[in-house]
mmCIF file of C-alpha atoms in Angstrom:
data_model
loop_
_atom_site.group_PDB
_atom_site.id
_atom_site.type_symbol
_atom_site.label_atom_id
_atom_site.label_comp_id
_atom_site.label_asym_id
_atom_site.label_seq_id
_atom_site.Cartn_x
_atom_site.Cartn_y
_atom_site.Cartn_z
ATOM 1 C CA MET A 1 51.621 -5.220 14.005
ATOM 2 C CA VAL A 2 53.542 -5.920 10.698
ATOM 3 C CA ILE A 3 52.623 -4.748 7.483
ATOM 4 C CA VAL A 4 54.531 -6.544 4.371
ATOM 5 C CA GLY A 5 56.593 -4.258 2.648
ATOM 6 C CA LEU A 6 57.363 -2.048 5.575
ATOM 7 C CA ARG A 7 59.654 -4.395 7.578
ATOM 8 C CA GLY A 8 62.719 -2.865 6.058
ATOM 9 C CA LEU A 9 61.695 0.946 7.061
ATOM 10 C CA SER A 10 63.202 2.674 10.244
ATOM 11 C CA TYR A 11 60.685 3.677 13.181
ATOM 12 C CA GLU A 12 60.002 6.760 12.199
ATOM 13 C CA ASP A 13 59.475 6.026 8.586
ATOM 14 C CA LYS A 14 56.850 3.842 9.603
ATOM 15 C CA THR A 15 54.851 6.552 11.462
ATOM 16 C CA LYS A 16 55.085 8.889 8.866
ATOM 17 C CA VAL A 17 53.282 6.020 6.379
ATOM 18 C CA PHE A 18 50.621 5.418 9.120
ATOM 19 C CA ILE A 19 50.212 9.358 9.905
ATOM 20 C CA VAL A 20 49.626 9.729 6.306
ATOM 21 C CA LEU A 21 47.654 7.001 5.795
ATOM 22 C CA GLY A 22 45.250 8.058 8.839
ATOM 23 C CA PHE A 23 45.314 11.655 7.068
ATOM 24 C CA SER A 24 44.368 10.057 4.162
ATOM 25 C CA VAL A 25 41.187 8.425 5.422
ATOM 26 C CA VAL A 26 40.285 11.587 7.409
ATOM 27 C CA PHE A 27 40.062 13.539 4.050
ATOM 28 C CA LEU A 28 38.545 10.619 2.206
ATOM 29 C CA GLY A 29 35.503 10.816 4.787
ATOM 30 C CA ILE A 30 35.140 14.520 4.696
ATOM 31 C CA LEU A 31 35.221 14.924 0.914
ATOM 32 C CA GLY A 32 32.807 12.196 1.095
ATOM 33 C CA ALA A 33 30.589 14.117 3.021
ATOM 34 C CA LEU A 34 30.738 17.015 1.244
ATOM 35 C CA ILE A 35 30.261 15.483 -2.293
ATOM 36 C CA TYR A 36 27.542 12.898 -1.087
ATOM 37 C CA PRO A 37 24.830 15.818 -0.991
ATOM 38 C CA ILE A 38 25.637 17.032 -4.316
ATOM 39 C CA MET A 39 25.594 13.605 -5.862
ATOM 40 C CA SER A 40 22.279 12.881 -4.090
ATOM 41 C CA HIS A 41 20.582 15.964 -5.005
ATOM 42 C CA GLY A 42 18.869 14.504 -8.233
ATOM 43 C CA THR A 43 16.660 12.203 -6.248
ATOM 44 C CA ASN A 44 12.817 13.118 -6.109
ATOM 45 C CA ILE A 45 11.655 13.087 -2.603
ATOM 46 C CA PHE A 46 7.720 12.515 -2.351
ATOM 47 C CA GLU A 47 6.360 11.579 1.254
ATOM 48 C CA VAL A 48 3.988 12.276 3.861
ATOM 49 C CA ALA A 49 5.444 13.146 6.580
ATOM 50 C CA SER A 50 2.720 13.445 8.895
ATOM 51 C CA PRO A 51 0.451 11.877 9.959
ATOM 52 C CA LYS A 52 2.051 8.499 9.702
ATOM 53 C CA GLY A 53 0.297 6.717 12.156
ATOM 54 C CA GLN A 54 0.287 8.310 15.149
ATOM 55 C CA PRO A 55 -2.974 8.999 17.057
ATOM 56 C CA LEU A 56 -5.394 11.925 16.624
ATOM 57 C CA LEU A 57 -7.638 13.111 19.469
ATOM 58 C CA ILE A 58 -11.188 13.310 17.971
ATOM 59 C CA ARG A 59 -13.077 16.383 18.864
ATOM 60 C CA ASN A 60 -16.443 18.532 18.265
ATOM 61 C CA LEU A 61 -16.034 21.311 16.072
ATOM 62 C CA THR A 62 -18.307 24.113 14.409
ATOM 63 C CA VAL A 63 -17.003 25.322 11.032
ATOM 64 C CA GLY A 64 -19.205 27.843 9.563
ATOM 65 C CA ASP A 65 -22.706 26.785 10.603
ATOM 66 C CA VAL A 66 -22.098 23.443 10.392
ATOM 67 C CA SER A 67 -21.180 21.292 13.535
ATOM 68 C CA TYR A 68 -19.556 18.412 13.874
ATOM 69 C CA LYS A 69 -19.531 15.464 16.383
ATOM 70 C CA ASP A 70 -16.878 13.131 16.941
ATOM 71 C CA VAL A 71 -14.067 14.223 13.568
ATOM 72 C CA VAL A 72 -10.554 14.470 13.300
ATOM 73 C CA ALA A 73 -9.729 18.096 11.935
ATOM 74 C CA LEU A 74 -6.128 18.410 9.829
ATOM 75 C CA ASN A 75 -5.168 21.720 9.812
ATOM 76 C CA PRO A 76 -2.619 24.651 10.218
ATOM 77 C CA TYR A 77 -3.302 24.919 13.679
ATOM 78 C CA TYR A 78 -2.222 21.680 14.892
ATOM 79 C CA ASN A 79 0.515 20.803 11.499
ATOM 80 C CA ASN A 80 -0.904 17.467 11.339
ATOM 81 C CA LEU A 81 -0.657 17.395 7.851
ATOM 82 C CA ILE A 82 3.068 17.671 6.445
ATOM 83 C CA ILE A 83 4.310 16.661 3.336
ATOM 84 C CA HIS A 84 8.173 16.023 2.122
ATOM 85 C CA SER A 85 9.279 16.905 -1.227
ATOM 86 C CA SER A 86 12.096 17.989 -2.683
ATOM 87 C CA LYS A 87 10.611 19.647 -5.833
ATOM 88 C CA GLU A 88 7.552 22.168 -5.406
ATOM 89 C CA GLY A 89 5.635 23.797 -8.397
ATOM 90 C CA ALA A 90 1.929 24.608 -9.690
ATOM 91 C CA GLY A 91 -0.548 21.303 -9.721
ATOM 92 C CA ASN A 92 -3.071 19.970 -7.302
ATOM 93 C CA VAL A 93 -2.568 17.456 -4.357
ATOM 94 C CA THR A 94 -4.884 14.704 -4.331
ATOM 95 C CA ILE A 95 -5.853 12.838 -0.918
ATOM 96 C CA THR A 96 -8.012 9.918 -1.050
ATOM 97 C CA LEU A 97 -9.338 8.002 1.594
ATOM 98 C CA GLU A 98 -8.464 4.634 1.946
ATOM 99 C CA THR A 99 -10.456 3.120 5.033
ATOM 100 C CA PRO A 100 -13.976 2.084 4.451
ATOM 101 C CA GLY A 101 -16.737 4.039 6.114
ATOM 102 C CA TRP A 102 -14.663 7.004 6.096
ATOM 103 C CA CYS A 103 -15.139 10.283 4.244
ATOM 104 C CA VAL A 104 -13.724 13.776 4.122
ATOM 105 C CA ASP A 105 -14.740 17.625 3.901
ATOM 106 C CA LEU A 106 -12.629 20.094 2.802
ATOM 107 C CA TRP A 107 -13.320 23.869 3.803
ATOM 108 C CA ILE A 108 -11.388 26.582 2.480
ATOM 109 C CA TRP A 109 -11.393 30.260 3.686
ATOM 110 C CA GLY A 110 -13.225 32.696 1.308
ATOM 111 C CA GLY A 111 -12.146 36.021 3.021
ATOM 112 C CA LYS A 112 -14.150 38.080 5.567
ATOM 113 C CA GLU A 113 -17.220 38.400 3.703
ATOM 114 C CA LYS A 114 -17.449 34.630 3.141
ATOM 115 C CA GLY A 115 -16.025 32.992 5.693
ATOM 116 C CA TRP A 116 -15.165 29.526 5.846
ATOM 117 C CA VAL A 117 -16.887 27.503 2.443
ATOM 118 C CA LEU A 118 -17.520 23.846 2.209
ATOM 119 C CA LYS A 119 -16.155 22.868 -1.077
ATOM 120 C CA SER A 120 -16.385 19.218 -0.848
ATOM 121 C CA ASN A 121 -18.780 17.324 1.188
ATOM 122 C CA CYS A 122 -18.349 13.685 2.639
ATOM 123 C CA SER A 123 -15.935 12.916 -0.279
ATOM 124 C CA ARG A 124 -13.543 9.931 -0.994
ATOM 125 C CA SER A 125 -11.237 11.943 -2.489
ATOM 126 C CA VAL A 126 -10.336 15.999 -2.538
ATOM 127 C CA SER A 127 -8.410 17.936 -4.148
ATOM 128 C CA LEU A 128 -6.212 21.129 -3.098
ATOM 129 C CA SER A 129 -4.095 23.596 -5.193
ATOM 130 C CA TYR A 130 -0.502 23.166 -4.201
ATOM 131 C CA TYR A 131 -0.851 26.793 -3.292
ATOM 132 C CA SER A 132 -2.790 25.924 -0.172
ATOM 133 C CA PHE A 133 0.389 24.696 1.520
ATOM 134 C CA ASP A 134 3.140 26.800 2.940
ATOM 135 C CA VAL A 135 6.446 25.718 1.698
ATOM 136 C CA ARG A 136 9.547 25.835 4.169
ATOM 137 C CA PRO A 137 12.753 24.604 3.203
ATOM 138 C CA ALA A 138 14.019 21.988 5.580
ATOM 139 C CA HIS A 139 18.022 22.319 5.078
ATOM 140 C CA GLU A 140 20.591 23.356 2.728
ATOM 141 C CA SER A 141 20.037 20.241 0.661
ATOM 142 C CA GLY A 142 16.727 21.499 -1.280
ATOM 143 C CA GLU A 143 14.204 19.458 0.718
ATOM 144 C CA LEU A 144 10.993 20.598 1.475
ATOM 145 C CA TYR A 145 8.291 20.385 4.255
ATOM 146 C CA TRP A 146 4.703 21.514 3.056
ATOM 147 C CA TYR A 147 2.674 22.312 6.251
ATOM 148 C CA LEU A 148 -1.229 22.673 5.286
ATOM 149 C CA GLY A 149 -1.749 26.357 5.160
ATOM 150 C CA ALA A 150 -4.282 28.699 7.309
ATOM 151 C CA GLY A 151 -6.633 29.006 4.546
ATOM 152 C CA SER A 152 -7.416 25.139 4.350
ATOM 153 C CA MET A 153 -9.294 22.634 6.707
ATOM 154 C CA LEU A 154 -9.961 19.144 6.137
ATOM 155 C CA VAL A 155 -12.579 17.175 8.288
ATOM 156 C CA PHE A 156 -12.627 13.371 8.490
ATOM 157 C CA HIS A 157 -15.925 11.788 9.696
ATOM 158 C CA LYS A 158 -17.545 8.545 10.008
ATOM 159 C CA GLU A 159 -21.094 7.828 10.028
ATOM 160 C CA GLY A 160 -21.358 4.941 12.602
ATOM 161 C CA LYS A 161 -19.292 4.078 15.825
ATOM 162 C CA ILE A 162 -15.806 4.695 15.532
ATOM 163 C CA ASP A 163 -13.347 2.265 17.976
ATOM 164 C CA ASN A 164 -10.886 3.597 19.703
ATOM 165 C CA TYR A 165 -7.526 4.039 17.823
ATOM 166 C CA GLU A 166 -9.157 3.088 14.556
ATOM 167 C CA LYS A 167 -6.847 3.165 11.853
ATOM 168 C CA VAL A 168 -7.790 5.629 8.999
ATOM 169 C CA ALA A 169 -5.405 5.271 5.802
ATOM 170 C CA PHE A 170 -5.260 7.681 3.152
ATOM 171 C CA LYS A 171 -2.906 8.432 -0.174
ATOM 172 C CA VAL A 172 -1.750 11.821 -1.471
ATOM 173 C CA LYS A 173 -0.538 12.337 -5.128
ATOM 174 C CA TYR A 174 0.698 15.175 -6.505
ATOM 175 C CA LYS A 175 2.465 15.119 -10.061
ATOM 176 C CA GLY A 176 2.679 11.204 -10.426
ATOM 177 C CA LYS A 177 4.391 11.051 -7.370
ATOM 178 C CA GLU A 178 2.127 8.931 -4.575
ATOM 179 C CA ASP A 179 2.473 7.993 -0.971
ATOM 180 C CA GLU A 180 0.660 7.147 2.343
ATOM 181 C CA GLY A 181 -0.465 8.125 5.271
ATOM 182 C CA SER A 182 -2.938 7.359 8.309
ATOM 183 C CA PHE A 183 -3.837 8.202 11.850
ATOM 184 C CA LEU A 184 -5.392 6.528 14.549
ATOM 185 C CA VAL A 185 -8.568 7.998 15.663
ATOM 186 C CA SER A 186 -7.883 8.552 19.728
ATOM 187 C CA LEU A 187 -11.524 8.624 21.409
ATOM 188 C CA GLY A 188 -9.673 10.271 24.455
ATOM 189 C CA ARG A 189 -11.328 9.743 27.740
ATOM 190 C CA ARG A 190 -15.179 9.080 27.581
#
């Protein structure tokens, strides 16, 4: 391969030019990899990381003195409600159901004396404090993952027949940011 302008150079000089070009490309690639996280740090991320359409098994559940049959519980024990964000701070997280026929109960741990307290019964929309989540850093970029904390539980249920792999969709809103989450109701082996 002959590059125009290098015809008059000796073999050694051409080799030096190609080595310098090779090192320049590698240097610019490394520099770009270092600068990109700094330049993209200002982006404000807010998204539901989980559930995003995966099947969740229905179960029978007793919370306090309430017994449920065929419900899906989002709770910290299974880490099945996770929000990916780049910002944190006081504010409420609102979860609004989109799928007709479904509702959600919000349970909050009231301590040893009170036990589990029902804060919202069969609602289409519930509001959780930011402090209901355990916030953990993802990596050095400053992004965060919010896991539903040990003191909160969301119980999704439906009056009537539940179809296998029925989709339940909801929206999550926090400080003007909004994203969608969903899960498929798995009936398991029946």
